[in-house]
Short mmCIF file of C-alpha atoms and ligand atoms in Angstrom, two decimals:
data_model
loop_
_atom_site.label_atom_id
_atom_site.label_comp_id
_atom_site.label_asym_id
_atom_site.label_seq_id
_atom_site.Cartn_x
_atom_site.Cartn_y
_atom_site.Cartn_z
CA MET A 22 -53.87 78.94 37.75
CA THR A 23 -52.77 77.27 34.49
CA ALA A 24 -50.99 79.50 31.94
CA PRO A 25 -53.35 80.64 29.07
CA GLY A 26 -53.72 78.25 26.16
CA LEU A 27 -52.41 75.27 28.22
CA ALA A 28 -54.56 72.31 29.44
CA ALA A 29 -54.77 71.51 33.16
CA TYR A 30 -52.65 68.38 32.62
CA ALA A 31 -49.90 70.15 30.64
CA ALA A 32 -46.50 70.98 32.02
CA ASP A 33 -46.53 74.50 33.54
CA GLU A 34 -43.16 76.29 34.37
CA SER A 35 -44.86 78.28 37.20
CA ARG A 36 -45.53 74.81 38.97
CA SER A 37 -42.13 73.11 38.06
CA GLU A 38 -39.46 72.08 40.24
CA GLY A 39 -37.48 74.30 38.18
CA ARG A 40 -33.76 74.23 37.52
CA ARG A 41 -30.93 72.61 39.58
CA TYR A 42 -29.14 76.02 39.80
CA GLU A 43 -31.54 79.06 40.16
CA GLU A 44 -31.37 81.58 37.43
CA PRO A 45 -33.06 84.85 36.86
CA LYS A 46 -36.01 84.98 34.41
CA THR A 47 -35.64 86.55 30.87
CA VAL A 48 -38.12 89.12 29.63
CA TYR A 49 -39.33 87.59 26.30
CA ARG A 50 -38.89 83.75 26.65
CA GLY A 51 -40.49 81.31 28.75
CA GLU A 52 -38.33 78.60 30.78
CA TYR A 53 -38.98 75.75 28.25
CA GLN A 54 -38.26 77.98 25.44
CA ARG A 55 -34.86 78.86 26.99
CA ASP A 56 -34.32 75.05 27.17
CA ARG A 57 -35.00 74.50 23.72
CA ASP A 58 -32.65 77.46 22.68
CA ARG A 59 -29.78 75.98 24.91
CA ILE A 60 -30.21 72.55 23.32
CA ILE A 61 -29.91 74.14 19.89
CA HIS A 62 -26.83 76.07 20.74
CA SER A 63 -25.28 73.06 22.51
CA THR A 64 -22.12 71.38 20.95
CA ALA A 65 -23.58 67.98 21.27
CA PHE A 66 -26.68 69.16 19.05
CA ARG A 67 -24.34 70.32 16.25
CA ARG A 68 -22.38 66.95 16.35
CA LEU A 69 -25.60 65.05 15.71
CA VAL A 70 -25.29 66.07 12.02
CA TYR A 71 -22.20 63.72 11.72
CA LYS A 72 -23.70 60.73 13.71
CA THR A 73 -25.30 57.71 12.15
CA GLN A 74 -29.19 57.21 12.61
CA VAL A 75 -29.16 53.95 10.62
CA PHE A 76 -27.01 54.49 7.54
CA VAL A 77 -23.45 55.55 8.34
CA ASN A 78 -22.94 59.20 7.23
CA HIS A 79 -20.57 58.67 4.50
CA GLU A 80 -22.81 56.07 2.70
CA GLY A 81 -24.73 58.78 1.04
CA ASP A 82 -25.80 62.41 1.47
CA LEU A 83 -29.46 61.97 1.23
CA TYR A 84 -29.82 59.52 4.38
CA ARG A 85 -31.11 60.78 7.81
CA THR A 86 -28.51 61.63 10.37
CA ARG A 87 -29.28 62.01 14.05
CA LEU A 88 -29.81 65.72 13.38
CA THR A 89 -32.33 65.47 10.75
CA HIS A 90 -33.99 62.63 12.53
CA SER A 91 -34.27 64.82 15.71
CA ILE A 92 -35.77 67.61 13.79
CA GLU A 93 -38.40 65.33 12.28
CA VAL A 94 -39.24 63.98 15.71
CA ALA A 95 -39.72 67.63 17.05
CA GLN A 96 -41.95 68.38 14.05
CA ILE A 97 -44.34 65.49 14.85
CA GLY A 98 -44.17 66.09 18.47
CA ARG A 99 -45.17 69.82 18.23
CA THR A 100 -48.14 68.95 16.14
CA VAL A 101 -49.32 66.54 18.75
CA ALA A 102 -48.50 68.90 21.69
CA LEU A 103 -50.43 71.81 20.15
CA ALA A 104 -53.47 69.72 19.09
CA LEU A 105 -53.85 68.39 22.75
CA GLY A 106 -53.38 71.86 24.48
CA LEU A 107 -49.88 70.81 25.91
CA ASN A 108 -46.69 72.59 26.23
CA GLU A 109 -45.21 72.85 22.81
CA PRO A 110 -41.75 74.52 23.64
CA LEU A 111 -41.07 71.77 26.20
CA THR A 112 -42.22 69.06 23.72
CA GLU A 113 -39.88 70.54 21.18
CA ALA A 114 -36.96 70.77 23.60
CA ILE A 115 -37.27 67.10 24.54
CA CYS A 116 -37.52 65.85 21.15
CA LEU A 117 -34.39 67.79 19.98
CA ALA A 118 -32.44 66.58 22.96
CA HIS A 119 -33.54 62.95 23.08
CA ASP A 120 -30.49 61.58 21.08
CA LEU A 121 -27.83 63.89 22.45
CA GLY A 122 -26.19 61.11 24.24
CA HIS A 123 -25.87 58.82 21.26
CA THR A 124 -22.50 57.27 20.41
CA PRO A 125 -21.09 57.39 16.86
CA PHE A 126 -22.19 54.73 14.53
CA GLY A 127 -25.75 54.30 15.89
CA HIS A 128 -26.71 51.13 17.78
CA ALA A 129 -23.56 49.32 16.82
CA GLY A 130 -21.72 52.03 18.59
CA GLN A 131 -24.01 52.12 21.51
CA ASP A 132 -23.69 48.22 22.10
CA THR A 133 -19.91 48.34 21.70
CA LEU A 134 -19.44 51.00 24.36
CA ASN A 135 -21.84 49.35 26.72
CA GLU A 136 -19.61 46.26 26.32
CA CYS A 137 -16.38 48.08 27.11
CA MET A 138 -18.00 49.69 30.16
CA ARG A 139 -19.52 46.52 31.45
CA GLU A 140 -17.31 46.27 34.50
CA TYR A 141 -17.71 50.03 35.14
CA GLY A 142 -21.60 50.40 35.21
CA GLY A 143 -22.35 50.10 31.55
CA PHE A 144 -23.37 52.63 29.08
CA GLU A 145 -27.02 53.69 28.40
CA HIS A 146 -27.68 56.30 25.63
CA ASN A 147 -30.74 57.82 27.66
CA LEU A 148 -28.71 58.30 30.77
CA GLN A 149 -25.82 59.65 28.60
CA SER A 150 -28.18 62.25 27.15
CA LEU A 151 -28.99 63.50 30.70
CA ARG A 152 -25.21 63.59 31.54
CA VAL A 153 -24.63 65.77 28.45
CA VAL A 154 -27.15 68.22 29.46
CA ASP A 155 -26.42 67.96 33.27
CA PHE A 156 -22.62 67.97 33.22
CA LEU A 157 -20.75 67.55 29.84
CA GLU A 158 -21.75 70.67 28.02
CA ALA A 159 -19.36 73.44 29.33
CA LYS A 160 -20.84 76.70 28.17
CA TYR A 161 -22.00 78.53 31.21
CA ALA A 162 -20.02 80.49 33.67
CA ASP A 163 -22.34 79.79 36.77
CA PHE A 164 -23.20 76.08 36.34
CA PRO A 165 -22.04 72.89 34.65
CA GLY A 166 -24.18 71.57 31.64
CA LEU A 167 -27.17 73.43 30.37
CA ASN A 168 -29.07 73.63 33.70
CA LEU A 169 -32.39 72.64 32.12
CA MET A 170 -35.85 72.64 33.61
CA PHE A 171 -36.95 69.47 35.69
CA GLU A 172 -39.59 68.44 33.03
CA THR A 173 -37.16 68.69 30.15
CA ARG A 174 -34.66 66.43 31.93
CA GLU A 175 -37.36 64.06 33.01
CA GLY A 176 -38.35 63.72 29.22
CA ILE A 177 -34.84 63.18 28.19
CA LEU A 178 -34.35 60.30 30.76
CA LYS A 179 -36.84 57.98 28.95
CA HIS A 180 -35.45 54.72 30.39
CA CYS A 181 -33.09 54.04 33.25
CA SER A 182 -32.07 51.03 35.31
CA VAL A 183 -33.16 50.97 38.94
CA ARG A 184 -29.60 50.82 40.18
CA ASN A 185 -28.70 53.97 38.16
CA ALA A 186 -32.03 55.65 39.25
CA ARG A 187 -31.09 55.37 42.85
CA GLU A 188 -28.05 57.76 42.36
CA LEU A 189 -30.01 60.25 40.29
CA GLY A 190 -32.06 62.05 43.04
CA SER A 191 -35.40 63.46 42.12
CA ILE A 192 -35.17 62.91 38.45
CA GLY A 193 -34.74 59.09 39.02
CA GLU A 194 -37.53 58.72 41.41
CA ARG A 195 -40.16 57.96 38.92
CA PHE A 196 -38.31 54.66 37.83
CA LEU A 197 -38.34 53.43 41.53
CA LYS A 198 -41.91 54.44 42.05
CA ARG A 199 -42.82 53.09 38.68
CA GLN A 200 -44.58 56.32 37.67
CA GLN A 201 -45.16 57.91 34.15
CA PRO A 202 -43.42 61.18 32.87
CA GLY A 203 -45.34 64.22 32.00
CA LEU A 204 -47.47 63.96 28.67
CA GLU A 205 -44.88 66.17 26.74
CA ALA A 206 -42.22 63.49 27.55
CA GLN A 207 -44.66 60.76 26.39
CA ILE A 208 -45.20 62.58 23.06
CA ALA A 209 -41.51 62.95 22.53
CA ASN A 210 -41.12 59.20 23.18
CA ILE A 211 -43.72 58.07 20.74
CA SER A 212 -42.86 60.81 18.03
CA ASP A 213 -39.40 59.34 18.08
CA ALA A 214 -40.82 55.77 16.93
CA ILE A 215 -43.09 57.36 14.42
CA ALA A 216 -40.40 59.35 12.83
CA TYR A 217 -37.94 56.54 12.40
CA ASN A 218 -40.46 54.12 11.12
CA ASN A 219 -41.39 56.56 8.36
CA HIS A 220 -37.85 57.80 7.45
CA ASP A 221 -36.47 54.33 7.37
CA VAL A 222 -39.03 53.25 4.77
CA ASP A 223 -37.59 56.11 2.62
CA ASP A 224 -33.85 55.48 3.48
CA GLY A 225 -34.24 51.64 3.21
CA PHE A 226 -35.92 51.93 -0.16
CA ARG A 227 -33.38 54.34 -1.38
CA ALA A 228 -30.52 52.17 -0.30
CA GLY A 229 -32.16 49.20 -2.08
CA LEU A 230 -32.61 47.00 0.99
CA ILE A 231 -36.42 46.86 0.81
CA THR A 232 -38.61 46.62 -2.18
CA LEU A 233 -42.19 47.96 -3.05
CA ASP A 234 -43.63 44.56 -3.09
CA GLN A 235 -42.22 43.79 0.42
CA LEU A 236 -43.43 47.11 1.70
CA ARG A 237 -47.20 46.62 0.29
CA GLU A 238 -47.37 43.53 2.59
CA GLN A 239 -47.25 45.98 5.68
CA SER A 240 -50.78 47.14 5.99
CA LEU A 241 -49.97 50.54 7.02
CA PHE A 242 -47.93 51.07 4.01
CA GLY A 243 -50.44 48.96 1.86
CA ALA A 244 -53.47 50.77 2.52
CA GLN A 245 -51.80 54.09 1.46
CA TYR A 246 -50.13 52.51 -1.53
CA ASP A 247 -53.51 51.26 -2.83
CA GLU A 248 -55.03 54.74 -2.54
CA VAL A 249 -52.24 56.71 -4.15
CA HIS A 250 -51.66 54.05 -6.89
CA GLU A 251 -55.28 54.26 -7.81
CA ARG A 252 -55.40 58.12 -7.97
CA TYR A 253 -51.88 58.45 -9.83
CA PRO A 254 -51.26 55.29 -11.63
CA GLU A 255 -48.53 56.76 -13.56
CA LEU A 256 -46.50 58.10 -10.65
CA GLU A 257 -42.85 57.11 -10.54
CA ASP A 258 -41.56 55.05 -7.57
CA ARG A 259 -39.56 57.85 -5.69
CA ARG A 260 -42.50 60.16 -5.66
CA LEU A 261 -44.93 57.29 -4.85
CA ILE A 262 -43.06 56.49 -1.78
CA TYR A 263 -42.94 60.07 -0.67
CA GLU A 264 -46.70 60.44 -1.15
CA ILE A 265 -47.33 57.37 0.69
CA ILE A 266 -45.08 58.20 3.63
CA ARG A 267 -46.56 61.58 4.15
CA ARG A 268 -50.04 59.93 4.25
CA MET A 269 -48.70 57.33 6.77
CA ILE A 270 -47.30 59.98 9.13
CA ASN A 271 -50.74 61.73 8.76
CA THR A 272 -52.67 58.63 9.62
CA VAL A 273 -50.62 57.63 12.55
CA VAL A 274 -50.27 61.18 13.98
CA THR A 275 -54.12 61.73 13.50
CA ASP A 276 -54.89 58.39 15.28
CA LEU A 277 -52.41 59.21 18.06
CA ILE A 278 -54.11 62.47 18.90
CA ASP A 279 -57.50 61.08 18.66
CA GLN A 280 -56.78 58.08 20.90
CA THR A 281 -55.02 60.23 23.43
CA ARG A 282 -57.77 62.67 23.59
CA SER A 283 -60.11 59.88 24.41
CA ASN A 284 -57.73 58.56 27.06
CA LEU A 285 -57.51 62.06 28.63
CA ASP A 286 -61.24 62.10 28.59
CA ASP A 287 -61.46 58.94 30.39
CA VAL A 288 -58.99 59.50 33.00
CA ALA A 289 -59.50 63.33 33.39
CA PRO A 290 -56.23 64.18 35.12
CA ALA A 291 -56.32 67.61 36.85
CA SER A 292 -52.78 68.20 36.78
CA ILE A 293 -49.35 66.87 35.60
CA ASP A 294 -48.81 65.06 38.86
CA GLU A 295 -52.08 63.05 38.25
CA VAL A 296 -50.57 62.19 34.86
CA ARG A 297 -47.67 60.89 36.58
CA LEU A 298 -49.63 58.68 38.74
CA ALA A 299 -51.89 57.10 35.94
CA ASP A 300 -51.69 53.39 35.21
CA GLY A 301 -49.71 53.72 32.15
CA PRO A 302 -48.92 56.23 29.44
CA LEU A 303 -51.95 58.25 28.28
CA VAL A 304 -50.20 59.35 25.05
CA ALA A 305 -51.06 56.19 22.79
CA MET A 306 -52.23 55.05 19.36
CA SER A 307 -55.29 53.04 18.96
CA LYS A 308 -54.81 49.25 19.11
CA THR A 309 -55.40 48.78 15.36
CA VAL A 310 -52.89 51.49 14.16
CA PHE A 311 -50.33 50.62 17.00
CA ASP A 312 -50.30 46.74 15.86
CA GLN A 313 -49.71 48.08 12.33
CA HIS A 314 -46.83 50.38 13.45
CA VAL A 315 -45.29 47.53 15.46
CA SER A 316 -45.37 45.29 12.40
CA LEU A 317 -43.73 47.91 10.24
CA LYS A 318 -41.09 48.36 12.94
CA LYS A 319 -40.27 44.66 13.08
CA PHE A 320 -40.13 44.58 9.26
CA LEU A 321 -37.72 47.51 9.20
CA ASN A 322 -35.65 45.85 12.04
CA HIS A 323 -35.29 42.65 9.97
CA TYR A 324 -34.37 44.12 6.61
CA LEU A 325 -32.51 47.31 7.64
CA TYR A 326 -30.78 46.78 10.92
CA GLN A 327 -30.10 43.16 10.69
CA HIS A 328 -29.00 43.35 7.09
CA GLU A 329 -25.63 41.77 6.26
CA LYS A 330 -24.46 45.06 4.90
CA LYS A 331 -24.98 46.51 8.34
CA LEU A 332 -23.50 43.49 10.15
CA GLU A 333 -20.38 43.94 8.21
CA MET A 334 -20.21 47.60 9.35
CA THR A 335 -20.93 46.49 12.77
CA ALA A 336 -17.82 44.54 12.99
CA LYS A 337 -15.71 47.41 11.82
CA VAL A 338 -17.43 49.73 14.38
CA GLN A 339 -16.66 47.36 17.08
CA SER A 340 -13.01 47.27 16.44
CA ILE A 341 -12.80 51.08 16.13
CA LEU A 342 -14.45 51.69 19.40
CA LYS A 343 -12.77 48.93 21.14
CA ASP A 344 -9.24 50.10 20.03
CA LEU A 345 -10.07 53.69 21.13
CA PHE A 346 -11.34 52.69 24.46
CA ALA A 347 -8.38 50.55 25.27
CA ARG A 348 -5.96 53.11 24.05
CA TYR A 349 -7.42 55.95 26.23
CA MET A 350 -7.71 53.75 29.30
CA ALA A 351 -4.02 52.92 28.82
CA ASP A 352 -2.91 56.50 28.15
CA VAL A 353 -5.37 59.13 29.34
CA GLU A 354 -2.86 61.79 28.08
CA SER A 355 -3.94 60.98 24.50
CA MET A 356 -7.23 62.49 25.20
CA PRO A 357 -7.93 66.44 24.97
CA THR A 358 -6.99 68.21 28.29
CA GLU A 359 -10.53 68.65 29.71
CA PHE A 360 -10.82 64.68 29.54
CA SER A 361 -7.24 63.87 30.36
CA SER A 362 -7.39 66.05 33.45
CA ALA A 363 -10.57 64.66 34.57
CA ALA A 364 -9.31 61.08 34.38
CA ALA A 365 -5.69 61.60 35.45
CA ASN A 366 -4.78 59.61 38.77
CA LYS A 367 -8.31 58.42 39.24
CA GLU A 368 -9.45 55.01 39.99
CA GLU A 369 -10.23 52.77 37.30
CA ALA A 370 -14.07 53.05 37.11
CA VAL A 371 -13.99 57.07 37.04
CA ARG A 372 -11.29 56.89 34.31
CA ALA A 373 -13.65 54.49 32.24
CA ARG A 374 -16.58 56.93 32.65
CA VAL A 375 -14.49 59.79 31.47
CA VAL A 376 -13.27 57.74 28.41
CA ALA A 377 -16.91 56.80 27.58
CA ASP A 378 -18.02 60.37 27.84
CA TYR A 379 -15.13 61.24 25.38
CA ILE A 380 -15.87 58.47 22.90
CA ALA A 381 -19.69 58.94 23.07
CA GLY A 382 -19.50 62.49 21.99
CA MET A 383 -17.30 61.73 18.88
CA THR A 384 -18.97 61.93 15.52
CA ASP A 385 -18.57 59.03 13.14
CA ARG A 386 -15.87 60.67 10.97
CA PHE A 387 -13.93 62.02 13.95
CA ALA A 388 -13.84 58.38 15.53
CA ILE A 389 -12.56 56.81 12.26
CA ALA A 390 -9.80 59.67 11.85
CA GLU A 391 -8.86 59.29 15.64
CA HIS A 392 -8.68 55.45 15.23
CA GLU A 393 -6.32 55.86 12.09
CA ARG A 394 -4.19 58.46 14.09
CA ILE A 395 -3.63 56.07 17.00
CA ALA A 396 -3.21 53.08 14.91
CA GLY A 397 -0.45 55.01 13.35
MG1 MG B 412 -34.36 58.94 18.29
#
């Protein structure tokens, strides 16, 4: 029996592999609701407010941070999940947790830490998000981490190398068998892309890195621009942009729901296990909208992420994180006790992983302050 209100192919806690450590049920909350609540109460979640999404936190108060990004992802994900009869609390939990393993300073931070860890198994932010919820959060008396449900962990581990998958047990199996995750995880994944494509238009325009004329050449933006401009010819640019963005999100999300519904009708999975065995992801946009979405993504990648202002920042970030890594490797005692005791007298690779865990957990401003402190 599927829980009321849920489609047959939705994740259902009564048929889940459950938690790594068994726990008694609560009276008023379902298991995925508990997962979402644990994520919101976690230390890693609170730190997202001071972690860079694209723009470094101190560049301005109005830009997205990883926290506001994650909330926007969850908002989109919940809409899609509800419309398709899927598990909304699970979708929300995965969306809110999807960036918990991100380093300070956005992608520049992640690339630098990966470089520092090259000889010790590398650094992947998806895998790190799973480490955060499985091991690094220390809040409960009976178990390490947050002890989340299988489907929540499955959704958080969006990508994983085959080598790492082999060491992860049941949660890594789908990467070895080339299977899909549940639909709620697929929604979280695509909601992430929809959220950043849209908020980066807003943030990039505010930062002066992209102009209205450039944006109008993007068909997703251009079509909405023409409609809004015709109806409100006097609208000032700031409100114009907001009006266009909300219409873009609505267009893409509606297309995503319609196309996914049609995919589900075609494949007709009878359970989440049949979703996992499908040839590819069933949550998808139509080809037309997907192409427009990808084109906008490439445009933003070129003008925002590769911009020289960001590149200059990247060089600074590299030196901060490399210095911190070298210092902690040479002197584990300069980390707080919970990390220094885990690293003391351990072989180099274990020590490096502890150092990476410590650095990955830092906020932008803490990393900067800590760098100033050790540099004297
Ligand atoms: Mg994200």
